Amino acid sequence: MNNLIEDLNWRYAAKRMNGQTIPQEKLDTILEAIKLSPSSVGLQPYNIVVISDQDTKDRIFKEAAPQQQIPEASHLLVFAAWEKITAQQITDYMNLIATTRGISVESLSKFQESVTGGILSRSEEVNFNWAARQAYIALGHALVAAATEHVDATPMEGFNNAKLDEILGLTEKGLKSVVIMTLGYRDSENDALSNAKKVRRSHEELFISL
C-alpha cells in the first residue's frame, strides 16, 4: 500500500479535537495545496478565510455553527465563493496569466472573450453555484493535504451561512460561505468513533467500468 492510501486510511472526520495548535509549516502546506487546486478555466472564484483567533471561533460556535469541533480546532478554514462574477474579475485574471507567463494580454484576447462570454451569459445564481463547486474542489485538495500531514480535518455544512457571513464580514467582500473545514488533532478519549473502522462501499459497487 502506498503512502497516500495509508494516509487516507488514517484520515478521519474528527468529532472532537483536543485544542492543540498545528505547526505553521503544516498549515502552510495545506494552504499551498489549496492554492494549487484546479478550477474551471483556472479562475479560482472563491476565497478562504483562515481563522485561528479563539474569540472568533467561540463566536462562530455560539452563533452560527454549534459543532464542538469549532472551538476545539486549531484553525478554521471557511471556503467562501464569489457571490457575483464580473468582467473586471475576469480581466484581472487575464492580467495575472500574462504577468505570470510573461506574455501579452493581447495574446489572450480569444481566451478572454470565450471565458467572459461563457460566464457572463449565465445568471448570478448559476455562477454562484458554479463558484461554490470550484470551492469544493479546493476543499478536496485541502482534505488530502491535511491527511498527508497527519492533521485532522473535518468538513462541515449545516451551519447558519448568513450569520457566519455577518461575523466574518463576507457580504461586503462579495463573498458567501459555502463550507467550513476544521483543522487540529483528534481527541480520541472523547470521540467514540475515532478508532472505528472506516466504512466505504466496495470497489465493485462504487465504480462503473465501461
Coordinates of C-alpha atoms in Angstrom, one line a residue:
M1 CA 0.0 0.0 0.0
N2 CA 1.5 3.4 -1.0
N3 CA 1.8 6.2 1.5
L4 CA -1.1 8.3 0.1
I5 CA -3.5 5.4 0.6
E6 CA -2.2 4.8 4.1
D7 CA -2.7 8.5 4.9
L8 CA -6.2 8.5 3.5
N9 CA -7.0 5.4 5.6
W10 CA -5.7 7.3 8.6
R11 CA -7.8 10.3 7.8
Y12 CA -10.9 10.7 9.9
A13 CA -13.5 13.5 10.2
A14 CA -12.8 14.1 13.9
K15 CA -15.9 14.7 16.0
R16 CA -13.9 16.2 18.9
M17 CA -10.5 18.0 18.8
N18 CA -8.0 18.5 21.6
G19 CA -7.2 22.2 21.1
Q20 CA -3.5 21.5 20.1
T21 CA -2.1 24.1 17.7
I22 CA -1.0 23.0 14.3
P23 CA 2.7 23.8 13.4
Q24 CA 2.9 26.7 11.0
E25 CA 4.7 24.6 8.4
K26 CA 1.9 22.1 8.3
L27 CA -0.7 24.8 7.9
D28 CA 1.4 26.4 5.1
T29 CA 1.5 23.1 3.3
I30 CA -2.3 22.7 3.5
L31 CA -2.9 26.3 2.3
E32 CA -0.4 25.8 -0.6
A33 CA -2.3 22.7 -1.7
I34 CA -5.5 24.7 -1.7
K35 CA -3.8 27.4 -3.8
L36 CA -2.6 24.7 -6.3
S37 CA -6.1 23.2 -6.6
P38 CA -7.6 23.1 -10.1
S39 CA -10.6 25.2 -11.0
S40 CA -12.7 25.7 -14.1
V41 CA -10.7 27.9 -16.6
G42 CA -8.3 28.5 -13.6
L43 CA -10.3 31.4 -12.2
Q44 CA -10.4 30.3 -8.6
P45 CA -13.7 32.1 -7.9
Y46 CA -13.5 31.9 -4.1
N47 CA -11.5 32.9 -1.1
I48 CA -10.6 31.1 2.0
V49 CA -10.8 32.7 5.4
V50 CA -8.2 31.3 7.8
I51 CA -9.2 31.7 11.4
S52 CA -7.0 31.0 14.5
D53 CA -8.4 33.6 16.8
Q54 CA -10.1 31.9 19.7
D55 CA -12.7 34.6 20.3
T56 CA -13.8 34.4 16.7
K57 CA -14.0 30.6 16.8
D58 CA -16.1 30.8 20.0
R59 CA -18.5 33.3 18.5
I60 CA -18.9 31.2 15.4
F61 CA -19.7 28.2 17.6
K62 CA -22.3 30.1 19.6
E63 CA -24.0 32.0 16.8
A64 CA -23.5 30.1 13.5
A65 CA -22.1 26.6 13.8
P66 CA -22.7 24.8 17.1
Q67 CA -20.5 21.8 16.3
Q68 CA -18.0 21.0 19.1
Q69 CA -15.0 20.9 16.7
I70 CA -15.3 24.7 16.0
P71 CA -14.0 26.0 19.4
E72 CA -11.7 23.0 19.8
A73 CA -9.9 23.3 16.4
S74 CA -6.5 24.9 15.9
H75 CA -7.8 26.6 12.8
L76 CA -11.0 27.0 10.8
L77 CA -10.9 27.4 7.1
V78 CA -14.0 29.0 5.7
F79 CA -14.4 28.4 1.9
A80 CA -16.4 31.4 0.5
A81 CA -17.5 31.6 -3.1
W82 CA -17.7 34.8 -5.1
E83 CA -21.3 36.0 -4.9
K84 CA -21.1 37.6 -8.4
I85 CA -18.5 37.2 -11.1
T86 CA -17.7 40.4 -13.1
A87 CA -15.9 41.3 -16.2
Q88 CA -13.3 43.1 -14.1
Q89 CA -12.5 39.9 -12.2
I90 CA -12.0 38.1 -15.5
T91 CA -9.8 40.9 -16.8
D92 CA -7.7 40.8 -13.6
Y93 CA -7.3 37.0 -14.1
M94 CA -6.1 37.6 -17.7
N95 CA -3.6 40.1 -16.4
L96 CA -2.3 37.6 -13.9
I97 CA -1.9 35.0 -16.6
A98 CA 0.0 37.4 -18.8
T99 CA 2.3 38.6 -15.9
T100 CA 2.9 35.0 -14.6
R101 CA 3.7 33.6 -18.0
G102 CA 5.5 36.6 -19.5
I103 CA 3.1 37.0 -22.4
S104 CA 1.0 39.9 -23.7
V105 CA -2.6 40.4 -22.6
E106 CA -3.5 40.8 -26.2
S107 CA -2.4 37.2 -26.9
L108 CA -5.2 36.1 -24.5
S109 CA -8.0 38.0 -26.2
K110 CA -9.7 35.0 -27.7
F111 CA -9.5 33.1 -24.4
Q112 CA -10.8 36.2 -22.5
E113 CA -13.7 36.5 -24.9
S114 CA -14.6 32.9 -24.5
V115 CA -14.4 33.0 -20.7
T116 CA -16.3 36.3 -20.4
G117 CA -19.0 35.2 -22.8
G118 CA -19.5 31.8 -21.2
I119 CA -19.6 33.1 -17.6
L120 CA -21.4 36.4 -18.0
S121 CA -24.2 34.9 -20.2
R122 CA -25.3 32.9 -17.2
S123 CA -27.4 34.1 -14.2
E124 CA -25.8 35.2 -11.0
E125 CA -27.3 32.2 -9.2
V126 CA -25.9 29.8 -11.8
N127 CA -22.5 31.4 -11.5
F128 CA -22.5 31.4 -7.7
N129 CA -23.4 27.7 -7.7
W130 CA -20.6 27.1 -10.2
A131 CA -18.2 29.0 -8.0
A132 CA -19.2 27.0 -4.9
R133 CA -18.4 23.8 -6.8
Q134 CA -15.0 25.1 -7.5
A135 CA -14.5 25.8 -3.8
Y136 CA -15.4 22.2 -3.1
I137 CA -12.7 21.0 -5.4
A138 CA -10.3 23.1 -3.3
L139 CA -11.8 21.5 -0.2
G140 CA -10.9 18.1 -1.5
H141 CA -7.3 19.2 -2.1
A142 CA -7.2 20.5 1.5
L143 CA -8.5 17.3 3.0
V144 CA -5.9 15.2 1.2
A145 CA -3.1 17.6 2.1
A146 CA -4.1 17.5 5.7
A147 CA -4.1 13.7 5.7
T148 CA -0.6 13.7 4.3
E149 CA 0.5 16.0 7.2
H150 CA -1.4 13.9 9.7
V151 CA -3.5 16.8 10.7
D152 CA -7.2 16.1 11.3
A153 CA -9.6 17.9 9.1
T154 CA -13.4 17.9 9.3
P155 CA -15.5 19.3 6.5
M156 CA -18.8 20.9 7.7
E157 CA -22.1 22.1 6.2
G158 CA -25.3 22.6 8.1
F159 CA -24.3 25.9 9.6
N160 CA -26.0 29.3 9.5
N161 CA -24.4 30.7 6.4
A162 CA -25.9 34.2 6.7
K163 CA -24.8 34.5 10.3
L164 CA -21.3 33.3 9.5
D165 CA -21.1 35.8 6.6
E166 CA -22.1 38.5 9.1
I167 CA -19.5 37.5 11.7
L168 CA -16.7 37.4 9.1
G169 CA -17.8 40.4 7.1
L170 CA -18.1 38.4 3.9
T171 CA -21.0 40.2 2.3
E172 CA -19.1 43.5 1.9
K173 CA -16.3 41.5 0.3
G174 CA -18.7 40.0 -2.3
L175 CA -18.4 36.5 -0.8
K176 CA -20.8 33.8 0.6
S177 CA -19.6 31.0 2.8
V178 CA -20.2 27.5 1.4
V179 CA -18.3 25.1 3.6
I180 CA -16.1 25.0 6.7
M181 CA -13.1 22.8 7.4
T182 CA -11.7 22.5 10.9
L183 CA -8.0 21.7 11.4
G184 CA -6.5 20.2 14.5
Y185 CA -5.9 17.0 16.3
R186 CA -8.5 14.4 17.3
D187 CA -9.4 13.9 20.9
S188 CA -9.7 10.1 20.9
E189 CA -10.7 9.9 24.6
N190 CA -13.8 11.9 23.9
D191 CA -14.6 10.8 20.4
A192 CA -16.2 7.3 20.4
L193 CA -15.8 6.9 16.7
S194 CA -12.1 7.9 16.4
N195 CA -10.9 4.3 16.3
A196 CA -13.9 2.8 14.5
K197 CA -13.3 1.0 11.2
K198 CA -13.8 3.2 8.1
V199 CA -17.0 2.2 6.2
R200 CA -16.9 2.5 2.5
R201 CA -18.8 0.9 -0.4
S202 CA -16.9 -1.9 -2.2
H203 CA -14.9 -1.2 -5.3
E204 CA -17.4 -3.2 -7.4
E205 CA -20.4 -1.2 -6.1
L206 CA -18.7 2.2 -6.4
F207 CA -17.1 2.1 -9.8
I208 CA -18.7 1.5 -13.1
S209 CA -16.4 0.3 -15.8
L210 CA -17.3 0.6 -19.5

